[in-house]
Short mmCIF file of C-alpha atoms in Angstrom, two decimals:
data_model
loop_
_atom_site.label_atom_id
_atom_site.label_comp_id
_atom_site.label_asym_id
_atom_site.label_seq_id
_atom_site.Cartn_x
_atom_site.Cartn_y
_atom_site.Cartn_z
CA MET A 1 126.22 -26.86 179.21
CA ALA A 2 122.44 -27.21 179.69
CA THR A 3 119.94 -25.63 177.28
CA VAL A 4 116.19 -25.93 177.01
CA HIS A 5 114.42 -26.95 173.84
CA GLY A 6 110.66 -27.60 173.92
CA SER A 7 109.89 -30.12 176.63
CA GLN A 8 113.39 -31.67 176.72
CA ILE A 9 116.65 -30.62 178.37
CA LEU A 10 119.76 -30.90 176.18
CA VAL A 11 123.07 -31.41 177.96
CA SER A 12 126.38 -31.19 176.13
CA SER A 13 128.87 -34.00 176.59
CA SER A 14 132.17 -33.76 178.34
CA PRO A 15 135.18 -33.03 176.10
CA HIS A 16 136.81 -36.19 177.35
CA ASP A 17 134.13 -38.33 175.73
CA GLY A 18 135.19 -37.51 172.22
CA ASP A 19 131.63 -36.75 171.14
CA SER A 20 130.15 -33.28 171.34
CA THR A 21 126.78 -34.18 169.90
CA PRO A 22 123.96 -33.09 172.23
CA LYS A 23 121.80 -35.90 173.57
CA ALA A 24 118.18 -35.72 174.68
CA THR A 25 117.33 -37.25 177.99
CA SER A 26 114.34 -37.50 180.26
CA PRO A 27 113.81 -34.82 182.93
CA MET A 28 114.92 -37.21 185.70
CA ARG A 29 118.12 -38.10 183.79
CA SER A 30 118.69 -34.44 182.98
CA LEU A 31 118.98 -33.67 186.67
CA GLU A 32 121.89 -36.09 186.95
CA ASN A 33 123.58 -34.78 183.75
CA VAL A 34 123.32 -31.14 184.89
CA SER A 35 125.04 -31.91 188.19
CA VAL A 36 127.80 -33.93 186.46
CA THR A 37 128.39 -31.14 183.90
CA LYS A 38 128.76 -28.58 186.65
CA VAL A 39 131.35 -30.74 188.39
CA LEU A 40 133.39 -31.42 185.25
CA SER A 41 133.43 -27.75 184.29
CA ASN A 42 135.22 -26.87 187.53
CA PRO A 43 138.89 -28.00 187.62
CA GLU A 44 138.96 -27.73 191.42
CA ASN A 45 136.41 -30.51 191.75
CA ARG A 46 138.31 -33.05 189.66
CA LEU A 47 138.48 -35.51 192.59
CA GLU A 48 134.73 -35.26 193.06
CA SER A 49 134.23 -36.03 189.36
CA ILE A 50 136.33 -39.17 189.69
CA ASP A 51 134.22 -40.25 192.65
CA SER A 52 131.06 -39.61 190.67
CA THR A 53 132.33 -41.78 187.80
CA LEU A 54 133.09 -44.60 190.22
CA GLN A 55 129.72 -44.34 191.95
CA PRO A 56 127.69 -46.41 189.40
CA MET A 57 130.06 -49.37 189.84
CA THR A 58 129.64 -49.13 193.60
CA LEU A 59 125.86 -49.10 193.26
CA ARG A 60 126.01 -52.11 190.95
CA GLU A 61 128.11 -54.03 193.46
CA GLN A 62 125.70 -53.08 196.24
CA SER A 63 122.77 -54.25 194.12
CA GLU A 64 124.41 -57.62 193.45
CA GLU A 65 125.22 -58.01 197.14
CA SER A 66 121.67 -57.13 198.14
CA SER A 67 120.29 -59.62 195.61
CA SER A 68 122.53 -62.34 197.04
CA VAL A 69 121.37 -61.56 200.58
CA VAL A 70 117.70 -61.69 199.54
CA SER A 71 118.29 -65.02 197.75
CA ARG A 72 119.84 -66.57 200.86
CA ARG A 73 117.03 -65.18 202.98
CA HIS A 74 114.47 -66.70 200.59
CA THR A 75 115.96 -70.15 201.16
CA LEU A 76 115.80 -69.64 204.91
CA ARG A 77 112.18 -68.52 204.59
CA VAL A 78 111.27 -71.68 202.71
CA LEU A 79 112.84 -73.83 205.43
CA THR A 80 110.99 -71.81 208.09
CA ALA A 81 107.74 -72.41 206.20
CA PHE A 82 108.39 -76.15 206.42
CA ILE A 83 108.70 -75.99 210.21
CA ILE A 84 105.55 -73.84 210.48
CA LEU A 85 103.57 -76.38 208.43
CA PHE A 86 104.98 -79.15 210.62
CA SER A 87 103.60 -77.37 213.71
CA ALA A 88 100.22 -76.90 211.96
CA GLY A 89 100.02 -80.63 211.22
CA TRP A 90 101.22 -81.34 214.77
CA GLY A 91 98.22 -79.52 216.23
CA ASP A 92 95.70 -81.06 213.80
CA GLY A 93 96.85 -84.67 213.81
CA VAL A 94 96.47 -85.16 217.55
CA THR A 95 92.73 -84.40 217.60
CA GLY A 96 91.75 -88.00 216.96
CA VAL A 97 93.81 -89.16 219.95
CA VAL A 98 92.62 -86.60 222.52
CA LEU A 99 88.98 -86.54 221.40
CA PRO A 100 87.92 -89.68 223.35
CA TYR A 101 89.50 -88.27 226.52
CA ILE A 102 87.81 -84.89 226.00
CA LYS A 103 84.46 -86.66 225.58
CA GLN A 104 85.05 -88.68 228.71
CA GLN A 105 86.23 -85.77 230.87
CA PHE A 106 83.40 -83.41 229.91
CA GLN A 107 80.78 -86.15 229.33
CA LEU A 108 80.00 -85.13 225.74
CA SER A 109 77.81 -86.78 223.14
CA TYR A 110 78.91 -87.38 219.54
CA THR A 111 77.05 -84.24 218.47
CA LEU A 112 78.70 -81.99 221.05
CA SER A 113 82.14 -83.40 220.31
CA GLY A 114 81.56 -82.54 216.65
CA VAL A 115 81.26 -78.88 217.67
CA LEU A 116 85.04 -78.87 218.04
CA PHE A 117 85.39 -79.23 214.26
CA VAL A 118 82.82 -76.47 213.77
CA ALA A 119 84.96 -74.20 215.96
CA VAL A 120 88.03 -74.89 213.81
CA SER A 121 86.03 -74.21 210.63
CA SER A 122 84.74 -70.93 212.10
CA GLY A 123 88.32 -69.77 212.60
CA TYR A 124 89.08 -70.57 208.97
CA VAL A 125 86.02 -68.70 207.70
CA ILE A 126 86.95 -65.56 209.65
CA THR A 127 90.48 -65.85 208.25
CA ALA A 128 89.14 -65.83 204.69
CA PHE A 129 87.36 -62.52 205.30
CA THR A 130 90.11 -60.77 207.28
CA MET A 131 93.44 -62.02 205.95
CA GLU A 132 93.90 -59.63 203.03
CA ARG A 133 92.75 -56.63 205.04
CA ALA A 134 95.18 -57.61 207.78
CA VAL A 135 98.12 -57.82 205.35
CA ASN A 136 97.25 -54.45 203.81
CA TYR A 137 96.85 -52.86 207.25
CA LEU A 138 100.03 -54.31 208.73
CA GLY A 139 102.09 -53.56 205.61
CA ARG A 140 101.72 -49.76 205.86
CA PHE A 141 104.73 -47.58 206.57
CA PRO A 142 105.31 -43.79 206.45
CA LEU A 143 107.35 -42.62 203.48
CA ALA A 144 109.42 -40.51 205.86
CA ALA A 145 110.69 -43.66 207.62
CA ARG A 146 114.40 -44.24 207.11
CA ARG A 147 114.53 -47.79 208.43
CA ARG A 148 112.34 -50.85 208.84
CA LEU A 149 109.52 -50.71 211.35
CA LEU A 150 109.80 -52.72 214.54
CA LEU A 151 106.05 -52.56 215.19
CA PRO A 152 103.13 -52.13 212.78
CA ILE A 153 101.32 -48.82 212.46
CA LEU A 154 98.13 -48.96 214.52
CA LEU A 155 96.86 -45.45 213.76
CA SER A 156 94.48 -44.63 210.92
CA ASN A 157 95.63 -43.34 207.54
CA ARG A 158 94.48 -39.83 208.41
CA GLN A 159 97.29 -39.48 210.92
CA PHE A 160 99.92 -39.56 208.15
CA SER A 161 100.44 -37.38 205.10
CA ASP A 162 102.04 -40.12 202.97
CA LEU A 163 101.97 -43.89 203.42
CA GLY A 164 103.51 -46.70 201.42
CA PHE A 165 102.88 -50.43 201.41
CA SER A 166 105.29 -53.33 201.86
CA LEU A 167 103.95 -56.83 201.22
CA THR A 168 106.97 -58.35 202.95
CA GLN A 169 106.34 -56.29 206.08
CA GLY A 170 102.63 -57.12 206.10
CA ARG A 171 103.33 -60.84 205.67
CA PHE A 172 105.88 -60.83 208.50
CA PHE A 173 103.58 -59.13 211.01
CA LEU A 174 100.69 -61.41 210.00
CA LEU A 175 102.79 -64.56 210.52
CA PHE A 176 104.08 -63.23 213.82
CA ILE A 177 100.59 -62.53 215.15
CA ALA A 178 99.25 -65.86 213.86
CA ILE A 179 102.00 -67.74 215.70
CA LEU A 180 101.11 -65.88 218.89
CA VAL A 181 97.49 -66.99 218.38
CA GLN A 182 98.72 -70.56 217.86
CA THR A 183 100.53 -70.29 221.20
CA GLY A 184 97.21 -69.28 222.72
CA PHE A 185 95.65 -72.42 221.24
CA PHE A 186 98.12 -74.75 222.95
CA LEU A 187 97.96 -72.87 226.27
CA THR A 188 94.16 -72.67 226.28
CA CYS A 189 93.71 -76.39 225.60
CA ALA A 190 96.31 -77.24 228.24
CA ALA A 191 94.97 -75.03 231.03
CA SER A 192 91.22 -75.08 230.38
CA LYS A 193 89.05 -76.93 232.89
CA THR A 194 85.78 -76.51 230.95
CA PHE A 195 84.57 -77.55 227.50
CA PRO A 196 83.90 -73.94 226.34
CA GLY A 197 87.56 -73.19 227.01
CA VAL A 198 88.59 -76.09 224.79
CA LEU A 199 86.21 -74.76 222.12
CA VAL A 200 87.95 -71.38 222.27
CA GLY A 201 91.29 -73.11 221.89
CA PHE A 202 90.17 -75.02 218.78
CA PHE A 203 88.78 -71.79 217.31
CA LEU A 204 92.17 -70.13 217.85
CA ASN A 205 93.79 -73.09 216.12
CA GLY A 206 91.60 -72.65 213.05
CA PHE A 207 92.22 -68.90 212.92
CA ALA A 208 96.00 -69.25 213.36
CA LYS A 209 96.40 -72.14 210.94
CA GLY A 210 94.23 -70.43 208.33
CA ASN A 211 96.47 -67.34 208.33
CA LEU A 212 99.71 -69.30 208.43
CA VAL A 213 98.88 -71.79 205.69
CA SER A 214 97.22 -69.24 203.37
CA ALA A 215 100.05 -66.72 203.68
CA LEU A 216 102.74 -69.34 203.12
CA ASN A 217 100.87 -70.90 200.18
CA ALA A 218 100.74 -67.50 198.47
CA TYR A 219 104.42 -66.86 199.26
CA MET A 220 105.59 -70.21 197.88
CA VAL A 221 103.63 -69.78 194.64
CA ALA A 222 104.76 -66.18 194.11
CA ASN A 223 108.42 -66.98 194.88
CA PRO A 224 109.42 -70.23 193.13
CA HIS A 225 112.11 -72.31 194.77
CA VAL A 226 113.69 -75.71 194.26
CA PHE A 227 111.44 -76.79 197.14
CA GLY A 228 107.78 -76.06 196.42
CA LEU A 229 104.28 -76.57 197.77
CA GLY A 230 104.60 -80.35 197.65
CA HIS A 231 107.59 -80.34 199.98
CA MET A 232 105.99 -77.81 202.32
CA HIS A 233 102.72 -79.71 202.71
CA SER A 234 104.59 -82.98 203.17
CA PHE A 235 105.86 -81.50 206.44
CA TYR A 236 102.23 -80.94 207.45
CA CYS A 237 101.68 -84.69 206.97
CA ILE A 238 104.84 -85.47 208.94
CA GLY A 239 103.55 -83.33 211.81
CA ALA A 240 100.14 -85.02 211.64
CA LEU A 241 101.90 -88.40 211.66
CA THR A 242 104.25 -87.64 214.56
CA SER A 243 101.96 -85.94 217.08
CA PRO A 244 99.52 -88.86 217.62
CA LEU A 245 102.42 -91.18 218.35
CA ILE A 246 103.92 -88.74 220.88
CA CYS A 247 100.56 -87.99 222.49
CA GLN A 248 99.65 -91.67 222.77
CA THR A 249 103.00 -92.36 224.42
CA ILE A 250 102.46 -89.55 226.95
CA ILE A 251 98.98 -90.79 227.82
CA ALA A 252 100.18 -94.40 228.07
CA ARG A 253 102.71 -93.33 230.71
CA GLY A 254 99.92 -92.03 232.92
CA PHE A 255 100.06 -88.31 232.15
CA PRO A 256 96.83 -86.41 231.37
CA TRP A 257 96.12 -85.44 227.77
CA GLN A 258 96.67 -81.76 228.63
CA SER A 259 100.38 -82.51 229.11
CA PHE A 260 100.78 -82.90 225.35
CA TYR A 261 99.62 -79.33 224.79
CA TYR A 262 101.98 -77.97 227.45
CA ILE A 263 104.90 -79.67 225.70
CA SER A 264 103.68 -78.42 222.30
CA CYS A 265 104.12 -74.78 223.38
CA ALA A 266 107.80 -75.13 222.48
CA LEU A 267 106.92 -75.23 218.76
CA PRO A 268 105.32 -71.74 218.54
CA PHE A 269 108.24 -70.20 220.44
CA LEU A 270 110.63 -71.79 217.96
CA ASN A 271 108.49 -70.48 215.09
CA ILE A 272 108.51 -66.96 216.53
CA LEU A 273 112.31 -67.02 216.63
CA LEU A 274 112.58 -68.32 213.07
CA VAL A 275 109.99 -65.94 211.60
CA SER A 276 111.61 -62.95 213.32
CA THR A 277 114.94 -63.95 211.82
CA THR A 278 113.92 -64.88 208.28
CA PHE A 279 110.59 -63.31 207.32
CA ARG A 280 111.28 -59.86 208.70
CA CYS A 281 111.56 -57.30 205.92
CA ALA A 282 115.19 -57.06 204.78
CA LYS A 283 116.84 -53.68 204.29
CA ALA A 284 117.01 -54.16 200.52
CA GLU A 285 113.32 -55.12 200.41
CA PHE A 286 112.28 -52.15 202.52
CA HIS A 287 114.24 -49.68 200.40
CA ALA A 288 112.81 -51.22 197.22
CA ASP A 289 109.26 -50.89 198.55
CA LYS A 290 109.95 -47.35 199.70
CA GLU A 291 111.46 -46.39 196.34
CA LYS A 292 108.42 -47.84 194.58
CA ALA A 293 106.07 -45.86 196.81
CA MET A 294 108.12 -42.69 196.36
CA THR A 295 108.07 -43.14 192.58
CA MET A 296 104.29 -43.40 192.63
CA SER A 297 103.97 -40.26 194.75
CA THR A 298 106.48 -38.15 192.79
CA VAL A 299 105.44 -35.62 190.16
CA VAL A 300 108.18 -34.59 187.72
CA PRO A 301 107.37 -31.29 185.95
CA ILE A 302 108.15 -30.97 182.23
CA VAL A 303 109.69 -27.66 181.18
CA ARG A 304 107.72 -26.04 178.37
CA GLY A 305 108.47 -22.95 176.35
CA ASP A 306 111.60 -20.80 176.14
CA GLN A 307 110.28 -17.84 178.06
CA ASN A 308 110.57 -19.60 181.43
CA SER A 309 113.61 -21.67 180.56
CA SER A 310 116.06 -19.98 182.90
CA ARG A 311 113.70 -20.29 185.88
CA ASP A 312 112.93 -23.95 185.17
CA VAL A 313 116.56 -24.94 184.62
CA THR A 314 117.52 -23.22 187.83
CA SER A 315 114.83 -25.08 189.70
CA VAL A 316 116.02 -28.36 188.22
CA GLU A 317 119.67 -27.63 189.00
CA SER A 318 118.81 -26.66 192.57
CA GLY A 319 116.87 -29.88 193.07
CA HIS A 320 113.44 -28.24 193.44
CA GLY A 321 112.01 -29.59 190.21
CA ILE A 322 110.81 -32.80 191.87
CA GLN A 323 108.07 -32.30 194.42
CA PRO A 324 106.23 -35.07 196.24
CA SER A 325 102.48 -35.06 196.01
CA ALA A 326 100.66 -33.94 199.13
CA SER A 327 98.75 -36.33 201.38
CA ARG A 328 98.54 -39.34 199.10
CA HIS A 329 98.43 -42.94 200.30
CA HIS A 330 99.56 -45.63 197.89
CA LEU A 331 97.97 -48.71 199.47
CA PRO A 332 96.63 -51.81 197.68
CA ARG A 333 92.94 -52.34 197.17
CA ASN A 334 91.05 -55.05 199.01
CA MET A 335 90.33 -57.78 196.46
CA PHE A 336 88.46 -60.28 198.63
CA MET A 337 85.00 -59.63 197.17
CA THR A 338 86.47 -59.69 193.67
CA ALA A 339 87.97 -63.12 194.34
CA LEU A 340 84.77 -64.33 195.99
CA ARG A 341 82.77 -63.39 192.89
CA THR A 342 85.21 -65.15 190.56
CA PRO A 343 83.70 -68.48 189.39
CA VAL A 344 87.07 -70.18 188.97
CA VAL A 345 87.96 -69.48 192.62
CA LEU A 346 84.70 -71.00 193.82
CA ALA A 347 85.20 -74.01 191.54
CA PHE A 348 88.63 -74.70 192.97
CA GLY A 349 87.32 -74.13 196.48
CA PHE A 350 84.49 -76.62 196.01
CA PHE A 351 86.88 -79.21 194.57
CA ILE A 352 89.38 -78.81 197.39
CA SER A 353 86.58 -79.08 199.97
CA MET A 354 85.63 -82.48 198.55
CA TYR A 355 89.28 -83.53 198.64
CA THR A 356 89.75 -82.58 202.31
CA GLY A 357 86.40 -84.23 203.06
CA SER A 358 87.53 -87.53 201.56
CA GLU A 359 90.90 -87.18 203.28
CA GLY A 360 89.20 -86.50 206.63
CA VAL A 361 86.83 -89.46 206.26
CA THR A 362 89.70 -91.78 205.32
CA SER A 363 92.01 -90.72 208.15
CA GLY A 364 89.23 -90.47 210.72
CA TYR A 365 87.18 -93.58 209.98
CA ILE A 366 89.55 -96.09 208.39
CA VAL A 367 90.45 -97.45 211.84
CA THR A 368 86.77 -97.82 212.72
CA TYR A 369 86.05 -99.53 209.39
CA LEU A 370 88.88 -102.05 209.74
CA LEU A 371 88.01 -102.70 213.38
CA LYS A 372 84.25 -103.19 212.96
CA ILE A 373 83.98 -104.62 209.43
CA ARG A 374 87.30 -106.44 208.97
CA HIS A 375 87.61 -107.46 212.66
CA ALA A 376 91.17 -106.21 212.89
CA ASP A 377 93.43 -106.65 215.90
CA PRO A 378 92.70 -103.67 218.24
CA SER A 379 96.34 -103.49 219.31
CA ARG A 380 97.55 -102.96 215.74
CA VAL A 381 94.68 -101.33 213.88
CA GLY A 382 95.60 -97.85 215.11
CA TYR A 383 98.68 -97.87 212.93
CA ALA A 384 96.48 -97.71 209.82
CA ASN A 385 95.96 -93.99 210.43
CA SER A 386 99.72 -93.49 210.73
CA ALA A 387 100.20 -95.44 207.51
CA PHE A 388 97.83 -93.09 205.71
CA TRP A 389 99.70 -89.95 206.80
CA ALA A 390 103.06 -91.56 206.07
CA GLY A 391 101.90 -92.33 202.54
CA ALA A 392 100.58 -88.79 202.10
CA ALA A 393 103.91 -87.33 203.25
CA ILE A 394 105.85 -89.49 200.79
CA GLY A 395 103.44 -88.66 197.97
CA ARG A 396 103.77 -84.93 198.52
CA LEU A 397 107.54 -85.17 198.71
CA MET A 398 107.57 -87.04 195.42
CA VAL A 399 105.30 -84.53 193.70
CA GLY A 400 107.44 -81.72 195.10
CA PHE A 401 110.40 -83.05 193.13
CA GLY A 402 108.33 -84.06 190.11
CA ALA A 403 106.11 -80.96 189.76
CA PRO A 404 108.70 -78.91 187.78
CA HIS A 405 108.74 -81.69 185.16
CA MET A 406 104.94 -81.92 184.83
CA GLY A 407 104.58 -78.55 183.12
CA ARG A 408 101.16 -77.93 181.63
CA LEU A 409 100.10 -81.54 182.31
CA LYS A 410 99.53 -80.88 186.02
CA PRO A 411 95.71 -80.71 185.68
CA TYR A 412 95.70 -84.11 184.01
CA TRP A 413 97.90 -85.64 186.69
CA ILE A 414 95.09 -84.88 189.12
CA PHE A 415 92.86 -87.14 187.00
CA VAL A 416 95.43 -89.89 187.41
CA PHE A 417 95.83 -89.50 191.19
CA VAL A 418 92.08 -89.32 191.92
CA THR A 419 91.37 -92.32 189.67
CA LEU A 420 94.05 -94.38 191.42
CA ALA A 421 92.64 -93.40 194.82
CA ILE A 422 89.18 -94.57 193.77
CA VAL A 423 90.58 -97.91 192.59
CA VAL A 424 92.45 -98.44 195.88
CA HIS A 425 89.36 -97.56 197.95
CA LEU A 426 87.35 -100.08 195.91
CA CYS A 427 89.94 -102.73 196.80
CA ILE A 428 89.66 -101.85 200.50
CA TRP A 429 85.88 -102.11 200.19
CA LEU A 430 85.74 -105.39 198.26
CA ILE A 431 88.72 -107.39 199.61
CA PRO A 432 87.80 -108.83 203.05
CA SER A 433 91.28 -108.75 204.59
CA PHE A 434 92.64 -106.59 207.39
CA VAL A 435 96.26 -106.91 206.23
CA VAL A 436 95.36 -105.91 202.68
CA GLY A 437 93.24 -103.03 203.96
CA TRP A 438 96.06 -101.81 206.21
CA ALA A 439 98.59 -101.87 203.35
CA LEU A 440 96.19 -100.25 200.89
CA THR A 441 95.54 -97.41 203.34
CA ALA A 442 99.16 -96.35 202.96
CA ILE A 443 98.78 -96.47 199.16
CA VAL A 444 95.65 -94.31 199.41
CA GLY A 445 97.68 -91.67 201.23
CA LEU A 446 100.44 -91.98 198.64
CA VAL A 447 98.13 -91.24 195.68
CA MET A 448 95.85 -88.74 197.46
CA GLY A 449 98.63 -86.65 199.00
CA PRO A 450 99.80 -84.91 195.79
CA VAL A 451 96.30 -83.69 194.87
CA TYR A 452 96.21 -80.88 197.44
CA PRO A 453 99.48 -79.02 196.59
CA LEU A 454 98.92 -79.51 192.85
CA THR A 455 95.44 -78.00 193.09
CA LEU A 456 96.75 -74.99 195.02
CA GLU A 457 99.45 -74.36 192.41
CA ILE A 458 97.02 -74.73 189.51
CA ALA A 459 94.57 -72.35 191.19
CA CYS A 460 97.22 -69.66 191.69
CA ARG A 461 98.30 -69.95 188.05
CA ALA A 462 94.69 -69.77 186.82
CA VAL A 463 93.69 -66.55 188.62
CA SER A 464 95.03 -63.03 188.46
CA PRO A 465 98.05 -62.34 190.72
CA ALA A 466 96.03 -59.54 192.33
CA VAL A 467 93.63 -62.05 193.89
CA ALA A 468 96.09 -64.90 194.51
CA THR A 469 96.33 -64.25 198.27
CA CYS A 470 92.55 -64.04 198.63
CA THR A 471 92.21 -67.21 196.55
CA MET A 472 94.46 -69.07 198.96
CA ALA A 473 92.45 -67.83 201.95
CA ILE A 474 89.09 -68.76 200.36
CA MET A 475 90.32 -72.19 199.31
CA SER A 476 91.74 -72.86 202.79
CA ALA A 477 88.43 -71.89 204.39
CA MET A 478 86.39 -74.07 202.03
CA ALA A 479 88.87 -76.92 202.47
CA ASN A 480 88.48 -76.84 206.22
CA MET A 481 84.70 -76.65 205.99
CA GLY A 482 84.75 -79.71 203.74
CA GLY A 483 87.08 -81.46 206.16
CA ALA A 484 84.55 -80.86 208.95
CA PHE A 485 81.26 -81.38 207.07
CA TYR A 486 81.89 -84.67 205.25
CA PRO A 487 83.32 -86.55 208.27
CA PHE A 488 80.38 -85.25 210.34
CA LEU A 489 77.95 -86.52 207.68
CA THR A 490 79.76 -89.85 207.61
CA GLY A 491 79.42 -90.14 211.37
CA LEU A 492 75.68 -89.50 211.22
CA LEU A 493 75.14 -92.10 208.50
CA SER A 494 77.33 -94.60 210.36
CA ASN A 495 75.14 -94.24 213.43
CA LEU A 496 72.03 -94.83 211.31
CA LYS A 497 73.17 -97.57 208.89
CA GLY A 498 76.33 -98.97 210.43
CA GLU A 499 80.07 -98.74 209.70
CA GLN A 500 79.71 -100.59 206.38
CA VAL A 501 78.66 -97.30 204.70
CA ILE A 502 82.07 -95.67 205.25
CA GLU A 503 83.90 -96.97 202.18
CA PRO A 504 80.91 -96.56 199.81
CA LEU A 505 80.65 -92.94 200.95
CA VAL A 506 84.35 -92.31 200.30
CA VAL A 507 84.15 -93.89 196.84
CA SER A 508 81.05 -91.82 196.01
CA LEU A 509 82.70 -88.60 197.20
CA MET A 510 85.89 -89.19 195.22
CA SER A 511 83.90 -90.14 192.12
CA THR A 512 82.09 -86.81 192.43
CA MET A 513 85.48 -85.12 192.66
CA LEU A 514 86.62 -86.80 189.46
CA CYS A 515 83.46 -85.86 187.56
CA PHE A 516 83.57 -82.27 188.81
CA TRP A 517 87.20 -81.88 187.78
CA GLY A 518 86.34 -83.21 184.33
CA VAL A 519 83.20 -81.13 183.82
CA SER A 520 84.48 -77.80 185.12
CA ARG A 521 86.62 -75.86 182.69
CA ALA A 522 88.69 -74.19 185.40
CA HIS A 523 91.77 -76.38 184.99
CA PHE A 524 92.04 -75.67 181.26
CA ARG A 525 92.97 -72.06 182.08
CA PHE A 526 96.19 -73.22 183.73
CA GLN A 527 99.30 -71.49 182.38
#
C-alpha cells in the first residue's frame, strides 16, 4: 500500500518478504514499487507477478550479452583502425616516388613542387577547425527515434523538439565521409591531366587523413585495448614502407605513375566496408546514448504536502508523473577554442611539429645525403628510405607492447629515444661510410618511431577529456605543418649551401626538441 509522507513515497512490503517495515525510496523507484504492489495485491495476476520477479534477471542477462557484443566490436574496431592507418601511410609514402614524375610531366620547379606539401597541410589545418563541429553535428539524433539512424540529420536543430547526441554515431559518419574524401584523392590524382587537379587531390588527402587519424587517435586513447597507439601507427609506417616499393615496380614495368593511384582505389572501398561493419553505432550503444539523453531531458516532480497527496499518487501510478521537458537539445559544446587557448596543447603541438619535421627531413633527404656526400651506389641507395620506415614500424610495434609497462615514466622515455636519435644522427654525420650510414638510418627509424605515439598518449592524459578530440586534431595539424615546413626549409638551404647541411640541420632540430621537452613543464602533468 502506497502512502505519502513529506517529499517521499512509502510503499509497504509484500507479505511474502517477511518484513513489513516501510521503506523510503526515490520517486523513480516508487513508481516501480507502486506497480508491483498493485500486481501482488490481486490474486488473479499471480502469473504476471512471477514474470515481474523474473524480469530483473532477464535484463541482467541482456546487459551482459550486450557488453560482450560491444567488447567484440571494440576489438574489430581496433583492427579496422590498423587498416585505415595502413591506407593513410600508403598514400603518404608514395609521394617521394611520384614527385619526380609529376615535376617532369608538368614542368615544375622545386618551389612549385613544394606547393603539394602546402596543399596537404592546408587540408590538415581545415580539419583542426572543423573536426569537432562535424562530430557534434553528425552525432545528433531525435529522441523519438526507436532505432539507429542510417543517414545523419542534415536539418537544423530548430526542426526538432528534442535532440540527443551519440559520440559513436558522430565518429562513424565522420570516418565514413573521410574515407569517401580519401577515395576522391586517389581518383583525382589518377585522372587529373593538369597540375591544379593534382593539387586538389593532395588537399583532399590532407583533409581525409587529418580526420581519420585524429578521430582514431582519440578513440584509441579513450578506449584502451591490448593493442594501442604504438601498434596502430606502426601500420602507418608499414603502409609508407610498402607503397613506394609497389609504385616503383609499376613504373619500372612501363606503366604511368597514375596507374598506382587507380590501383590504390581498392583500399578506400575496403575501408568503407570495414567501417560500416564495425564502427557503426551498435544497438546497445544507441540505446545507452538515448537513455542518457532522455535522463537529461526528464523532470521528475517531487510530491509535497498531504493536501494533494491523492492527486499526486494517482498521477504517479498512472505514469503521468514523469514529463519530458519541452524543446530541449542536449548537445555537446564546441571546445576547439578552449583547446586552442590551452598552453599545454600548444606545447605538445609545437613539440610534435618538430618531431614530424625531423622525421620528414630524414626520410626525404637521407637518400640525397648518402648519394651526394657519401657517394653511395645509385642502384642501392634508395633502400635507405625503406630501411628508415621499416625501423620506425618495428619501433612503434615494440613500444605498443612495452607502453603498458612504462607507467608514469613515459615522458622520460621520450628523453631516452630523442637522445639516442641525436647520437645516431651524429654517427651518420661524422662516419664517412655509405654502409654504416645505410645501417644507421634503420636504427634512426627504430628509436624515432616510438616518440610520436607516446607523445599523443601523454598529451591525451595531460588534458581534460572534454578537449581530447580537439587536442588530437590540433596536434595532427601542427604535426603536418612541421612535416611540410622543415623539409621545405632544408631544401632551400641545400640549394644555397649544398647537401652537406642536411645532417647538421637534423641534429640541430632534434637537439631543440630535446631542450624544449626538458624546459616545458607539460609532460610533468602526465597521469
